[in-house]
Amino acid sequence: MEKTAISTHGVMEGGGSYNLHARIPAGGGNQALPYLETAARSCALPLGNGPIVIADYGSSQGKNSLAPMRSAVRCLRTRVGNGRPITVVHVDQHANDFNTLFDVLHSDPERYSVDDHNVFPSAIGRSFYENVFPGDHVSLGWCSYAAVWLSQVPALIPGHFIAHASTGEARTAFERQAADDWRRFLSLRARELHAGGRLVVVLPGLSDAGTSGFEPLFNAANGVLDELIDARLIGSHERERMVLGVYPRRRAQLLEPFNVERQFQSLSVEHCELFDLPDPAWAGYQRDGHIDGVVARHAAFFRAVFVPSLASAINDAERRRAFPDWVEPRLKRRLCEGLGPMHSFVQVMVLAK
Ligand SMILES: C[S@@+](CC[C@H](N)C(=O)[O-])C[C@H]1O[C@@H](n2cnc3c(N)ncnc32)[C@H](O)[C@@H]1O
């Protein structure tokens, strides 16, 4: 496959949909909060009274950033008091739903600026595979469920859309892309952090057996794509190009750049921990027994996070717009037939410069 830059690949479903349906990443981010708080208490701060910069890389529509940013600001306040300005910069791809992000920053009751008038939110629409800030600018970085998205899709995957279903040359191409992108991401962030800064990276993890917990969901969705071909709603040439540029890395792959000198581009690893992540939709089902509820939440999660990227393989705008509504009900039906929890994992890394 010819490599194509896919600047809008990985963008979440707009209209605030991601904020409504992203409870799994919210749970993963919550697990990482103690690490972020420790980082906020220990990161070096710039001398003088100038603003302290917190960067939120891959913020999406912002709801899931509120709790981590609030915690980070609160911890910094215990060090510097209320008089010092703090700027929080949310970074995402230019095609992100920034309207919703700004609504959240302006009026969500849980916004971190509600009781702190010396904190200044802003946003940048640029890929984190480029320089986003000047050098030595950021004290504390946070990147949750975002660096799993690659800079490009390196290969087609016959019969599936997810890297872990790939074999042979396609698998090798994904592994290479994931390794290159991880090094690139770290190098860029190392440049942007000032000495003594911290970067907390939260990622979907893999079990020792190499499973992510999302396999039943992805396999059900893959079956839906076949149904859509049979129904002549999408063409097989479009389905072939439906590949997600996501690659959950194993712990060893995340640590690989640090193997030789225990440092990479002046970054060192303070923590690298894997946690089980319970499925909140399944927990709800166990309480109330409503199959429709758990299935709707799983399907809405898939739609909000992954369907826009799959839809980008459809050429004409009208069918591209209709595609999510074709996928969701069929996915619900399949999930009902193979009902089960999504027991995923979250990998938390803390890096120090
Ligand atoms: C699953 S959402 C995570 C949102 C939020 N951080 C959370 O924890 O819920 C992934 C976000 O990463 C963003 N993203 C993916 N690739 C990116 C890139 N190269 N540069 C900036 N943002 C990117 C997507 O646009 C999306 O908004």
Short mmCIF file of C-alpha atoms and ligand atoms in Angstrom, two decimals:
data_model
loop_
_atom_site.label_atom_id
_atom_site.label_comp_id
_atom_site.label_asym_id
_atom_site.label_seq_id
_atom_site.Cartn_x
_atom_site.Cartn_y
_atom_site.Cartn_z
CA MET A 1 0.00 0.00 0.00
CA GLU A 2 1.23 3.45 -0.78
CA LYS A 3 1.68 5.32 2.50
CA THR A 4 -0.57 8.34 2.82
CA ALA A 5 -0.44 11.07 5.42
CA ILE A 6 -3.75 10.80 7.26
CA SER A 7 -4.01 13.99 9.20
CA THR A 8 -7.66 13.39 10.08
CA HIS A 9 -7.23 9.71 10.87
CA GLY A 10 -8.00 9.01 14.52
CA VAL A 11 -10.31 11.99 14.91
CA MET A 12 -13.25 11.11 17.17
CA GLU A 13 -16.93 11.42 16.21
CA GLY A 14 -17.94 15.10 16.43
CA GLY A 15 -20.94 16.88 17.91
CA GLY A 16 -19.71 16.00 21.39
CA SER A 17 -20.26 12.28 20.76
CA TYR A 18 -16.83 11.27 22.07
CA ASN A 19 -17.44 13.09 25.35
CA LEU A 20 -20.66 11.17 25.84
CA HIS A 21 -19.34 7.70 25.08
CA ALA A 22 -15.70 7.62 26.21
CA ARG A 23 -16.09 6.07 29.63
CA ILE A 24 -13.41 3.46 29.05
CA PRO A 25 -10.64 6.02 28.42
CA ALA A 26 -12.04 8.06 31.32
CA GLY A 27 -11.54 5.02 33.56
CA GLY A 28 -7.99 4.51 32.28
CA GLY A 29 -7.18 8.17 32.90
CA ASN A 30 -8.56 7.87 36.44
CA GLN A 31 -6.18 5.02 37.20
CA ALA A 32 -3.29 7.28 36.20
CA LEU A 33 -4.31 10.27 38.35
CA PRO A 34 -2.07 9.39 41.33
CA TYR A 35 0.90 9.30 38.94
CA LEU A 36 -0.04 12.67 37.46
CA GLU A 37 -0.38 14.14 40.94
CA THR A 38 3.07 12.87 41.95
CA ALA A 39 4.48 14.29 38.72
CA ALA A 40 2.85 17.66 39.42
CA ARG A 41 4.38 17.66 42.91
CA SER A 42 7.87 16.74 41.70
CA CYS A 43 8.32 18.41 38.30
CA ALA A 44 10.77 21.29 38.14
CA LEU A 45 9.11 24.67 37.61
CA PRO A 46 10.50 27.58 35.61
CA LEU A 47 12.29 30.20 37.70
CA GLY A 48 10.53 33.47 38.34
CA ASN A 49 6.82 34.22 38.40
CA GLY A 50 5.96 33.46 34.78
CA PRO A 51 3.21 31.01 33.78
CA ILE A 52 3.60 27.28 34.36
CA VAL A 53 2.63 25.32 31.25
CA ILE A 54 0.65 22.06 31.34
CA ALA A 55 0.20 20.34 27.96
CA ASP A 56 -2.67 17.92 27.26
CA TYR A 57 -1.66 16.00 24.14
CA GLY A 58 -4.64 14.44 22.31
CA SER A 59 -7.40 16.09 24.34
CA SER A 60 -10.25 15.31 21.94
CA GLN A 61 -13.43 17.09 23.10
CA GLY A 62 -12.09 17.76 26.57
CA LYS A 63 -14.46 16.06 29.01
CA ASN A 64 -11.93 13.39 29.97
CA SER A 65 -9.24 16.05 30.43
CA LEU A 66 -11.09 17.91 33.16
CA ALA A 67 -10.31 15.58 36.08
CA PRO A 68 -6.59 15.20 35.25
CA MET A 69 -6.11 18.92 34.59
CA ARG A 70 -7.97 19.80 37.79
CA SER A 71 -5.74 17.41 39.79
CA ALA A 72 -2.57 18.76 38.19
CA VAL A 73 -3.54 22.39 38.82
CA ARG A 74 -4.51 21.62 42.42
CA CYS A 75 -1.15 19.94 43.10
CA LEU A 76 0.77 22.79 41.51
CA ARG A 77 -1.20 25.29 43.62
CA THR A 78 0.06 23.60 46.80
CA ARG A 79 3.57 24.47 45.58
CA VAL A 80 3.17 27.95 44.13
CA GLY A 81 0.02 29.35 45.75
CA ASN A 82 -2.75 31.12 43.84
CA GLY A 83 -0.69 34.05 42.57
CA ARG A 84 1.17 32.29 39.81
CA PRO A 85 -0.55 31.84 36.43
CA ILE A 86 -0.94 28.35 35.03
CA THR A 87 -1.71 27.78 31.35
CA VAL A 88 -3.31 24.53 30.21
CA VAL A 89 -2.91 23.86 26.51
CA HIS A 90 -5.10 21.19 24.90
CA VAL A 91 -3.53 19.77 21.73
CA ASP A 92 -5.34 17.75 19.09
CA GLN A 93 -5.48 17.27 15.33
CA HIS A 94 -6.84 20.23 13.37
CA ALA A 95 -10.03 18.31 12.46
CA ASN A 96 -10.89 17.62 16.11
CA ASP A 97 -14.25 18.90 17.40
CA PHE A 98 -12.76 22.00 19.04
CA ASN A 99 -16.20 23.62 19.31
CA THR A 100 -17.21 21.04 21.88
CA LEU A 101 -13.83 21.34 23.61
CA PHE A 102 -14.33 25.11 24.01
CA ASP A 103 -17.92 24.59 25.23
CA VAL A 104 -16.60 22.21 27.88
CA LEU A 105 -13.83 24.61 28.92
CA HIS A 106 -16.34 27.45 29.07
CA SER A 107 -19.34 25.94 30.79
CA ASP A 108 -18.86 22.39 32.08
CA PRO A 109 -19.56 22.49 35.83
CA GLU A 110 -16.44 20.37 36.38
CA ARG A 111 -14.14 22.69 34.41
CA TYR A 112 -10.83 23.20 36.18
CA SER A 113 -11.00 27.00 35.89
CA VAL A 114 -14.31 27.29 37.74
CA ASP A 115 -12.74 28.15 41.08
CA ASP A 116 -9.29 29.25 39.90
CA HIS A 117 -9.16 32.53 38.01
CA ASN A 118 -5.43 32.33 37.45
CA VAL A 119 -5.58 29.27 35.20
CA PHE A 120 -5.75 29.92 31.43
CA PRO A 121 -7.05 27.23 29.08
CA SER A 122 -6.20 27.29 25.36
CA ALA A 123 -5.97 24.87 22.45
CA ILE A 124 -3.73 24.05 19.49
CA GLY A 125 -4.87 22.19 16.37
CA ARG A 126 -1.70 20.40 15.34
CA SER A 127 -0.46 16.81 15.26
CA PHE A 128 1.71 15.68 18.13
CA TYR A 129 3.95 14.09 15.51
CA GLU A 130 5.16 17.66 14.88
CA ASN A 131 6.64 20.29 17.17
CA VAL A 132 3.70 21.71 19.09
CA PHE A 133 5.53 24.06 21.49
CA PRO A 134 8.81 25.95 21.52
CA GLY A 135 11.72 24.14 23.17
CA ASP A 136 11.95 23.99 26.99
CA HIS A 137 8.38 25.26 27.34
CA VAL A 138 6.32 22.59 29.12
CA SER A 139 6.55 21.67 32.82
CA LEU A 140 3.98 18.88 32.87
CA GLY A 141 2.64 16.84 29.96
CA TRP A 142 -0.37 14.50 29.90
CA CYS A 143 -1.27 12.25 27.00
CA SER A 144 -4.15 9.83 27.52
CA TYR A 145 -5.38 7.22 25.01
CA ALA A 146 -3.89 9.23 22.15
CA ALA A 147 -0.32 8.05 21.41
CA VAL A 148 -1.80 4.66 20.45
CA TRP A 149 -2.81 6.36 17.16
CA LEU A 150 -0.02 6.16 14.61
CA SER A 151 1.02 8.95 12.26
CA GLN A 152 -0.15 6.89 9.28
CA VAL A 153 -1.60 3.52 8.33
CA PRO A 154 1.44 1.55 7.16
CA ALA A 155 -0.34 -1.40 5.51
CA LEU A 156 -3.70 -2.83 4.56
CA ILE A 157 -4.90 -5.83 6.58
CA PRO A 158 -6.67 -8.43 4.47
CA GLY A 159 -9.99 -9.38 6.09
CA HIS A 160 -9.74 -7.05 9.09
CA PHE A 161 -9.19 -3.45 10.16
CA ILE A 162 -7.10 -3.80 13.30
CA ALA A 163 -3.33 -4.29 13.48
CA HIS A 164 -3.44 -7.19 15.87
CA ALA A 165 -5.35 -9.25 13.30
CA SER A 166 -2.51 -8.72 10.80
CA THR A 167 0.20 -11.22 9.92
CA GLY A 168 3.37 -11.35 7.84
CA GLU A 169 4.47 -8.19 6.05
CA ALA A 170 1.49 -6.14 7.25
CA ARG A 171 2.28 -7.01 10.87
CA THR A 172 5.93 -6.11 10.37
CA ALA A 173 4.94 -2.78 8.80
CA PHE A 174 2.72 -1.95 11.80
CA GLU A 175 5.43 -2.93 14.30
CA ARG A 176 7.96 -0.74 12.49
CA GLN A 177 5.56 2.21 12.25
CA ALA A 178 4.66 1.90 15.94
CA ALA A 179 8.34 1.80 16.95
CA ASP A 180 9.23 4.78 14.73
CA ASP A 181 6.24 6.83 15.88
CA TRP A 182 6.93 6.15 19.54
CA ARG A 183 10.52 7.38 19.17
CA ARG A 184 9.33 10.40 17.23
CA PHE A 185 6.67 11.22 19.84
CA LEU A 186 9.22 10.93 22.68
CA SER A 187 11.87 13.00 20.86
CA LEU A 188 9.40 15.83 20.20
CA ARG A 189 8.11 15.84 23.76
CA ALA A 190 11.65 15.73 25.16
CA ARG A 191 12.42 18.90 23.24
CA GLU A 192 9.28 20.65 24.51
CA LEU A 193 9.71 19.73 28.19
CA HIS A 194 12.07 21.85 30.17
CA ALA A 195 14.71 20.22 32.38
CA GLY A 196 13.04 18.49 35.32
CA GLY A 197 9.65 18.38 33.55
CA ARG A 198 7.43 15.30 33.59
CA LEU A 199 5.32 13.59 30.93
CA VAL A 200 2.57 11.12 31.91
CA VAL A 201 1.47 8.85 29.07
CA VAL A 202 -1.64 6.67 29.42
CA LEU A 203 -2.27 4.01 26.80
CA PRO A 204 -4.51 1.03 26.22
CA GLY A 205 -2.36 -1.91 27.32
CA LEU A 206 -1.89 -5.54 26.37
CA SER A 207 -2.03 -8.61 28.62
CA ASP A 208 0.94 -11.00 28.77
CA ALA A 209 -0.87 -13.04 26.16
CA GLY A 210 -0.98 -10.00 23.86
CA THR A 211 -4.74 -9.40 24.12
CA SER A 212 -6.27 -5.94 24.51
CA GLY A 213 -9.76 -6.99 25.69
CA PHE A 214 -11.36 -5.23 22.73
CA GLU A 215 -11.09 -8.24 20.40
CA PRO A 216 -14.76 -9.33 20.68
CA LEU A 217 -15.87 -5.77 19.86
CA PHE A 218 -13.49 -5.48 16.90
CA ASN A 219 -14.42 -8.92 15.57
CA ALA A 220 -18.13 -8.12 15.79
CA ALA A 221 -17.54 -4.83 13.95
CA ASN A 222 -15.52 -6.65 11.32
CA GLY A 223 -18.51 -8.92 10.71
CA VAL A 224 -20.65 -5.80 10.27
CA LEU A 225 -18.35 -4.58 7.48
CA ASP A 226 -18.92 -7.86 5.63
CA GLU A 227 -22.69 -7.40 6.08
CA LEU A 228 -22.43 -3.91 4.60
CA ILE A 229 -20.69 -5.28 1.53
CA ASP A 230 -23.40 -7.94 1.13
CA ALA A 231 -26.03 -5.21 1.43
CA ARG A 232 -24.12 -3.22 -1.24
CA LEU A 233 -23.85 -0.23 1.07
CA ILE A 234 -20.06 -0.21 0.83
CA GLY A 235 -17.80 -1.61 -1.88
CA SER A 236 -15.16 -4.25 -1.26
CA HIS A 237 -12.50 -1.78 -2.47
CA GLU A 238 -13.64 0.61 0.29
CA ARG A 239 -13.70 -2.12 2.90
CA GLU A 240 -10.12 -3.08 1.97
CA ARG A 241 -8.99 0.46 2.79
CA MET A 242 -10.76 0.46 6.16
CA VAL A 243 -7.80 0.02 8.50
CA LEU A 244 -7.29 1.73 11.85
CA GLY A 245 -3.93 3.36 12.47
CA VAL A 246 -3.88 2.19 16.08
CA TYR A 247 -1.28 -0.02 17.68
CA PRO A 248 -1.34 -0.89 21.39
CA ARG A 249 2.28 -1.55 22.34
CA ARG A 250 3.58 -4.12 24.78
CA ARG A 251 5.50 -2.89 27.80
CA ALA A 252 8.76 -4.10 26.22
CA GLN A 253 8.03 -2.07 23.08
CA LEU A 254 7.38 1.07 25.15
CA LEU A 255 10.63 0.58 27.06
CA GLU A 256 12.71 -0.33 24.01
CA PRO A 257 14.05 3.22 23.29
CA PHE A 258 15.36 3.37 26.87
CA ASN A 259 17.19 0.04 26.77
CA VAL A 260 20.66 1.12 25.77
CA GLU A 261 21.54 4.02 28.05
CA ARG A 262 18.47 3.96 30.34
CA GLN A 263 17.67 7.34 28.76
CA PHE A 264 16.24 8.42 25.45
CA GLN A 265 16.64 11.99 24.24
CA SER A 266 17.24 13.05 27.84
CA LEU A 267 14.04 11.34 29.05
CA SER A 268 14.13 8.57 31.64
CA VAL A 269 11.35 6.26 32.82
CA GLU A 270 10.11 6.83 36.38
CA HIS A 271 7.18 4.39 36.20
CA CYS A 272 5.74 1.94 33.73
CA GLU A 273 2.75 0.07 35.18
CA LEU A 274 -0.03 -2.03 33.69
CA PHE A 275 -3.48 -2.17 35.32
CA ASP A 276 -6.66 -4.13 34.66
CA LEU A 277 -9.45 -1.84 33.57
CA PRO A 278 -12.97 -2.96 34.50
CA ASP A 279 -15.73 -2.38 31.97
CA PRO A 280 -18.22 0.16 33.45
CA ALA A 281 -20.96 -0.84 30.97
CA TRP A 282 -20.66 -4.48 32.03
CA ALA A 283 -20.74 -3.50 35.69
CA GLY A 284 -23.98 -1.62 34.97
CA TYR A 285 -25.44 -4.68 33.29
CA GLN A 286 -24.53 -6.85 36.27
CA ARG A 287 -26.43 -4.41 38.50
CA ASP A 288 -29.53 -3.88 36.37
CA GLY A 289 -29.60 -6.87 33.97
CA HIS A 290 -30.39 -4.63 30.97
CA ILE A 291 -28.74 -6.25 27.95
CA ASP A 292 -29.82 -3.38 25.70
CA GLY A 293 -27.95 -0.93 27.91
CA VAL A 294 -24.57 -2.68 27.86
CA VAL A 295 -24.78 -3.41 24.13
CA ALA A 296 -25.76 0.19 23.35
CA ARG A 297 -22.84 1.53 25.35
CA HIS A 298 -20.31 -0.79 23.71
CA ALA A 299 -21.61 0.06 20.24
CA ALA A 300 -21.67 3.81 20.97
CA PHE A 301 -18.08 3.62 22.21
CA PHE A 302 -17.01 1.89 18.99
CA ARG A 303 -18.91 4.43 16.92
CA ALA A 304 -17.50 7.48 18.70
CA VAL A 305 -13.87 6.32 18.67
CA PHE A 306 -13.31 4.15 15.60
CA VAL A 307 -16.11 4.60 13.06
CA PRO A 308 -14.95 8.03 11.80
CA SER A 309 -11.58 6.55 10.82
CA LEU A 310 -13.22 3.60 9.06
CA ALA A 311 -15.62 5.98 7.29
CA SER A 312 -12.70 7.97 5.88
CA ALA A 313 -12.20 5.12 3.38
CA ILE A 314 -15.57 5.94 1.77
CA ASN A 315 -15.21 8.32 -1.13
CA ASP A 316 -18.56 10.07 -1.44
CA ALA A 317 -19.67 12.36 1.35
CA GLU A 318 -23.29 11.23 1.53
CA ARG A 319 -22.48 7.55 2.13
CA ARG A 320 -19.64 8.54 4.47
CA ARG A 321 -22.19 10.47 6.57
CA ALA A 322 -24.64 7.55 6.56
CA PHE A 323 -22.01 4.94 7.47
CA PRO A 324 -22.14 5.32 11.30
CA ASP A 325 -25.91 4.75 11.24
CA TRP A 326 -25.41 1.60 9.16
CA VAL A 327 -22.78 0.24 11.54
CA GLU A 328 -24.29 0.92 14.95
CA PRO A 329 -27.56 -1.12 14.87
CA ARG A 330 -25.86 -4.08 13.18
CA LEU A 331 -23.08 -3.97 15.76
CA LYS A 332 -25.60 -3.95 18.59
CA ARG A 333 -27.29 -7.04 17.17
CA ARG A 334 -23.98 -8.90 16.90
CA LEU A 335 -22.91 -7.83 20.40
CA CYS A 336 -26.23 -9.13 21.78
CA GLU A 337 -25.52 -12.51 20.20
CA GLY A 338 -22.04 -12.73 21.73
CA LEU A 339 -22.65 -10.80 24.95
CA GLY A 340 -19.58 -10.31 27.16
CA PRO A 341 -17.48 -7.76 29.07
CA MET A 342 -14.56 -5.78 27.65
CA HIS A 343 -11.81 -6.36 30.14
CA SER A 344 -9.13 -4.07 28.86
CA PHE A 345 -5.85 -2.89 30.34
CA VAL A 346 -4.30 0.49 30.89
CA GLN A 347 -0.58 1.18 30.67
CA VAL A 348 0.72 4.20 32.59
CA MET A 349 4.17 5.65 31.95
CA VAL A 350 5.84 8.55 33.72
CA LEU A 351 8.85 10.10 31.99
CA ALA A 352 11.20 12.65 33.49
CA LYS A 353 13.54 14.99 31.64
C1 LIG B 1 -9.33 8.28 22.22
S1 LIG B 1 -9.12 10.01 22.13
C2 LIG B 1 -8.46 10.38 23.73
C3 LIG B 1 -9.03 11.64 24.28
C4 LIG B 1 -8.71 11.92 25.73
N1 LIG B 1 -7.30 12.21 25.92
C5 LIG B 1 -9.13 10.81 26.63
O1 LIG B 1 -8.29 10.29 27.39
O2 LIG B 1 -10.30 10.42 26.60
C6 LIG B 1 -7.69 10.14 21.11
C7 LIG B 1 -7.42 11.57 20.68
O3 LIG B 1 -6.09 11.62 20.16
C8 LIG B 1 -6.09 12.47 19.06
N2 LIG B 1 -4.95 12.19 18.20
C9 LIG B 1 -4.70 11.09 17.46
N3 LIG B 1 -3.60 11.27 16.74
C10 LIG B 1 -3.14 12.52 17.04
C11 LIG B 1 -2.06 13.29 16.59
N4 LIG B 1 -1.20 12.80 15.70
N5 LIG B 1 -1.90 14.53 17.10
C12 LIG B 1 -2.77 15.04 18.01
N6 LIG B 1 -3.83 14.35 18.46
C13 LIG B 1 -4.02 13.11 17.98
C14 LIG B 1 -7.41 12.17 18.36
O4 LIG B 1 -7.75 13.21 17.45
C15 LIG B 1 -8.33 12.03 19.54
O5 LIG B 1 -8.95 13.24 19.85
#
